[in-house]
Every structure is written in C-alpha cells, then in structure tokens.
Amino acid sequence: FHIDGSLLSNGTIVVGQKSTLRHTFTQENVNTFATLCGDDNPLHVNPEVAKNSMFKGTIVHGIFVSSLFSSILGRSLPGAVYASQSLQFKKPVLTGTPVTATIEVQEVSDKKKGILATMKTVVTLEDGSIAVDGEGKVLL
C-alpha cells in the first residue's frame, strides 16, 4: 500500500491536510474477507450468481472497502486510535475496479487525553463518483 500526501505538517496534524490510497480489490481478496467475516453473500463470492444481478458482477463488501481508511490512518498517524467512523455506501465497488480512498483533516481539538481529529473519509471510483462517504474521528 502506498499512501500519497500527509495528514501531518511539520509533525503536527493540521486542518486541510490530506492523504490518499489507490487500491484494487481482487476476487481472491473478497473471498478471503468473506471467509474471515462470515459474510458469504453470493453477490460477493459467486461470479455466476453476481453476473445476473443488478450489479453485473461481484461486489466488494462495503466495510472491506472502508478498511482503506484504517490503512491510511495506521500508516500516516502511528499510535492514533479510532474513536468513531460513520459510513454511507453510495455506490457498489466491483471486484477488479480501482478505487481511491481519501482522508482530509476537518477539525482538530484538544481533549483531556490527547488530540481529537475529525476527518472527512471518502472512497471514489475512477469516474470520480463517490462509493463510500463518511466521517472519522481519531484520538492522538
């Protein structure tokens, strides 16, 4: 995984800083995730069934797509702890389709136990449309 951009400026988290990650989920990735989480819906794991669905192919679990946010945060802000994450699944992500996950710092506030950073979290498809939209909060 290669992260572009930084959520930090001179070692400090700053409003407006942004990081992105491009990734393509393979069918093998999706099958492994389905085994690990127990969600073996045929729309995710059975190409024969999925090709006859409204999606015309297998789709990646929305929560699996959203895990890209954790990848960015874990690599960009070592030691950060997720406090919350809201998600809206706007469009399906077909297996084999490149996506870009983006996190942008929206707000930074001092708390008793550290700094709370609120971030816009978005996954876009190649055409720029939004697949996943949300907001994450991390404690630093």
mmCIF file of N, CA and C in Angstrom, residues 73-119:
data_model
loop_
_atom_site.group_PDB
_atom_site.id
_atom_site.type_symbol
_atom_site.label_atom_id
_atom_site.label_comp_id
_atom_site.label_asym_id
_atom_site.label_seq_id
_atom_site.Cartn_x
_atom_site.Cartn_y
_atom_site.Cartn_z
ATOM 1 N N LEU A 73 -4.813 5.710 8.023
ATOM 2 C CA LEU A 73 -4.571 6.221 9.372
ATOM 3 C C LEU A 73 -3.439 5.481 10.069
ATOM 4 N N GLY A 74 -3.407 4.160 9.940
ATOM 5 C CA GLY A 74 -2.374 3.370 10.596
ATOM 6 C C GLY A 74 -0.981 3.680 10.087
ATOM 7 N N ARG A 75 -0.882 4.019 8.811
ATOM 8 C CA ARG A 75 0.421 4.331 8.230
ATOM 9 C C ARG A 75 0.773 5.810 8.338
ATOM 10 N N SER A 76 -0.228 6.670 8.384
ATOM 11 C CA SER A 76 0.016 8.119 8.429
ATOM 12 C C SER A 76 0.112 8.665 9.849
ATOM 13 N N LEU A 77 -0.611 8.047 10.769
ATOM 14 C CA LEU A 77 -0.661 8.534 12.150
ATOM 15 C C LEU A 77 -0.408 7.383 13.125
ATOM 16 N N PRO A 78 0.816 6.846 13.154
ATOM 17 C CA PRO A 78 1.106 5.725 14.065
ATOM 18 C C PRO A 78 0.734 6.091 15.499
ATOM 19 N N GLY A 79 0.045 5.196 16.159
ATOM 20 C CA GLY A 79 -0.388 5.431 17.529
ATOM 21 C C GLY A 79 -1.772 6.038 17.655
ATOM 22 N N ALA A 80 -2.362 6.460 16.532
ATOM 23 C CA ALA A 80 -3.721 7.006 16.566
ATOM 24 C C ALA A 80 -4.711 5.891 16.876
ATOM 25 N N VAL A 81 -5.767 6.248 17.590
ATOM 26 C CA VAL A 81 -6.812 5.288 17.937
ATOM 27 C C VAL A 81 -8.126 5.787 17.357
ATOM 28 N N TYR A 82 -8.791 4.917 16.584
ATOM 29 C CA TYR A 82 -10.095 5.261 16.033
ATOM 30 C C TYR A 82 -11.092 5.492 17.162
ATOM 31 N N ALA A 83 -11.775 6.619 17.161
ATOM 32 C CA ALA A 83 -12.828 6.894 18.141
ATOM 33 C C ALA A 83 -14.198 6.593 17.540
ATOM 34 N N SER A 84 -14.373 6.928 16.245
ATOM 35 C CA SER A 84 -15.635 6.642 15.563
ATOM 36 C C SER A 84 -15.452 6.752 14.057
ATOM 37 N N GLN A 85 -16.407 6.164 13.332
ATOM 38 C CA GLN A 85 -16.416 6.244 11.866
ATOM 39 C C GLN A 85 -17.853 6.093 11.398
ATOM 40 N N SER A 86 -18.373 7.110 10.711
ATOM 41 C CA SER A 86 -19.687 6.979 10.075
ATOM 42 C C SER A 86 -19.453 6.613 8.614
ATOM 43 N N LEU A 87 -20.369 5.858 8.037
ATOM 44 C CA LEU A 87 -20.228 5.410 6.651
ATOM 45 C C LEU A 87 -21.567 5.459 5.933
ATOM 46 N N GLN A 88 -21.523 5.907 4.697
ATOM 47 C CA GLN A 88 -22.675 5.796 3.803
ATOM 48 C C GLN A 88 -22.158 5.115 2.539
ATOM 49 N N PHE A 89 -22.798 3.995 2.186
ATOM 50 C CA PHE A 89 -22.412 3.260 0.993
ATOM 51 C C PHE A 89 -23.265 3.778 -0.161
ATOM 52 N N LYS A 90 -22.653 4.560 -1.029
ATOM 53 C CA LYS A 90 -23.372 5.264 -2.092
ATOM 54 C C LYS A 90 -23.423 4.484 -3.404
ATOM 55 N N LYS A 91 -22.325 3.786 -3.745
ATOM 56 C CA LYS A 91 -22.255 3.015 -4.992
ATOM 57 C C LYS A 91 -21.471 1.746 -4.731
ATOM 58 N N PRO A 92 -21.789 0.683 -5.447
ATOM 59 C CA PRO A 92 -21.028 -0.557 -5.270
ATOM 60 C C PRO A 92 -19.634 -0.438 -5.876
ATOM 61 N N VAL A 93 -18.712 -1.206 -5.315
ATOM 62 C CA VAL A 93 -17.370 -1.324 -5.876
ATOM 63 C C VAL A 93 -17.263 -2.747 -6.430
ATOM 64 N N LEU A 94 -17.147 -2.852 -7.739
ATOM 65 C CA LEU A 94 -16.987 -4.160 -8.372
ATOM 66 C C LEU A 94 -15.565 -4.660 -8.156
ATOM 67 N N THR A 95 -15.413 -5.974 -7.971
ATOM 68 C CA THR A 95 -14.069 -6.516 -7.843
ATOM 69 C C THR A 95 -13.283 -6.182 -9.109
ATOM 70 N N GLY A 96 -12.009 -5.888 -8.926
ATOM 71 C CA GLY A 96 -11.157 -5.552 -10.047
ATOM 72 C C GLY A 96 -11.213 -4.096 -10.470
ATOM 73 N N THR A 97 -12.020 -3.290 -9.774
ATOM 74 C CA THR A 97 -12.162 -1.869 -10.108
ATOM 75 C C THR A 97 -11.270 -1.027 -9.196
ATOM 76 N N PRO A 98 -10.375 -0.207 -9.750
ATOM 77 C CA PRO A 98 -9.546 0.661 -8.904
ATOM 78 C C PRO A 98 -10.399 1.707 -8.182
ATOM 79 N N VAL A 99 -10.052 1.954 -6.914
ATOM 80 C CA VAL A 99 -10.712 2.991 -6.122
ATOM 81 C C VAL A 99 -9.632 3.846 -5.461
ATOM 82 N N THR A 100 -10.042 5.032 -5.035
ATOM 83 C CA THR A 100 -9.139 5.913 -4.289
ATOM 84 C C THR A 100 -9.807 6.302 -2.977
ATOM 85 N N ALA A 101 -9.135 5.994 -1.883
ATOM 86 C CA ALA A 101 -9.603 6.412 -0.558
ATOM 87 C C ALA A 101 -8.885 7.702 -0.190
ATOM 88 N N THR A 102 -9.642 8.664 0.328
ATOM 89 C CA THR A 102 -9.069 9.954 0.718
ATOM 90 C C THR A 102 -9.528 10.318 2.114
ATOM 91 N N ILE A 103 -8.582 10.785 2.900
ATOM 92 C CA ILE A 103 -8.884 11.312 4.230
ATOM 93 C C ILE A 103 -8.390 12.746 4.264
ATOM 94 N N GLU A 104 -9.273 13.654 4.724
ATOM 95 C CA GLU A 104 -8.887 15.058 4.873
ATOM 96 C C GLU A 104 -9.226 15.529 6.275
ATOM 97 N N VAL A 105 -8.266 16.129 6.935
ATOM 98 C CA VAL A 105 -8.462 16.633 8.294
ATOM 99 C C VAL A 105 -9.416 17.823 8.238
ATOM 100 N N GLN A 106 -10.509 17.738 9.001
ATOM 101 C CA GLN A 106 -11.533 18.787 9.034
ATOM 102 C C GLN A 106 -11.476 19.643 10.289
ATOM 103 N N GLU A 107 -11.111 19.016 11.403
ATOM 104 C CA GLU A 107 -11.110 19.729 12.682
ATOM 105 C C GLU A 107 -10.124 19.054 13.631
ATOM 106 N N VAL A 108 -9.463 19.841 14.439
ATOM 107 C CA VAL A 108 -8.534 19.332 15.444
ATOM 108 C C VAL A 108 -8.856 20.030 16.754
ATOM 109 N N SER A 109 -9.066 19.241 17.823
ATOM 110 C CA SER A 109 -9.385 19.851 19.122
ATOM 111 C C SER A 109 -8.626 19.140 20.239
ATOM 112 N N ASP A 110 -8.236 19.919 21.241
ATOM 113 C CA ASP A 110 -7.550 19.371 22.408
ATOM 114 C C ASP A 110 -8.570 18.729 23.342
ATOM 115 N N LYS A 111 -8.235 17.550 23.815
ATOM 116 C CA LYS A 111 -9.062 16.830 24.782
ATOM 117 C C LYS A 111 -8.194 16.475 25.984
ATOM 118 N N LYS A 112 -8.818 16.024 27.066
ATOM 119 C CA LYS A 112 -8.076 15.659 28.278
ATOM 120 C C LYS A 112 -7.006 14.601 28.003
ATOM 121 N N LYS A 113 -7.342 13.666 27.128
ATOM 122 C CA LYS A 113 -6.429 12.542 26.904
ATOM 123 C C LYS A 113 -5.670 12.646 25.579
ATOM 124 N N GLY A 114 -5.616 13.830 24.988
ATOM 125 C CA GLY A 114 -4.869 13.979 23.738
ATOM 126 C C GLY A 114 -5.574 14.920 22.784
ATOM 127 N N ILE A 115 -5.375 14.659 21.507
ATOM 128 C CA ILE A 115 -5.961 15.484 20.458
ATOM 129 C C ILE A 115 -6.996 14.647 19.718
ATOM 130 N N LEU A 116 -8.170 15.219 19.488
ATOM 131 C CA LEU A 116 -9.204 14.559 18.706
ATOM 132 C C LEU A 116 -9.233 15.205 17.323
ATOM 133 N N ALA A 117 -9.013 14.399 16.299
ATOM 134 C CA ALA A 117 -9.040 14.894 14.923
ATOM 135 C C ALA A 117 -10.261 14.323 14.216
ATOM 136 N N THR A 118 -11.037 15.208 13.602
ATOM 137 C CA THR A 118 -12.206 14.820 12.821
ATOM 138 C C THR A 118 -11.820 14.907 11.352
ATOM 139 N N MET A 119 -12.143 13.846 10.596
ATOM 140 C CA MET A 119 -11.706 13.758 9.212
ATOM 141 C C MET A 119 -12.821 13.354 8.271
#
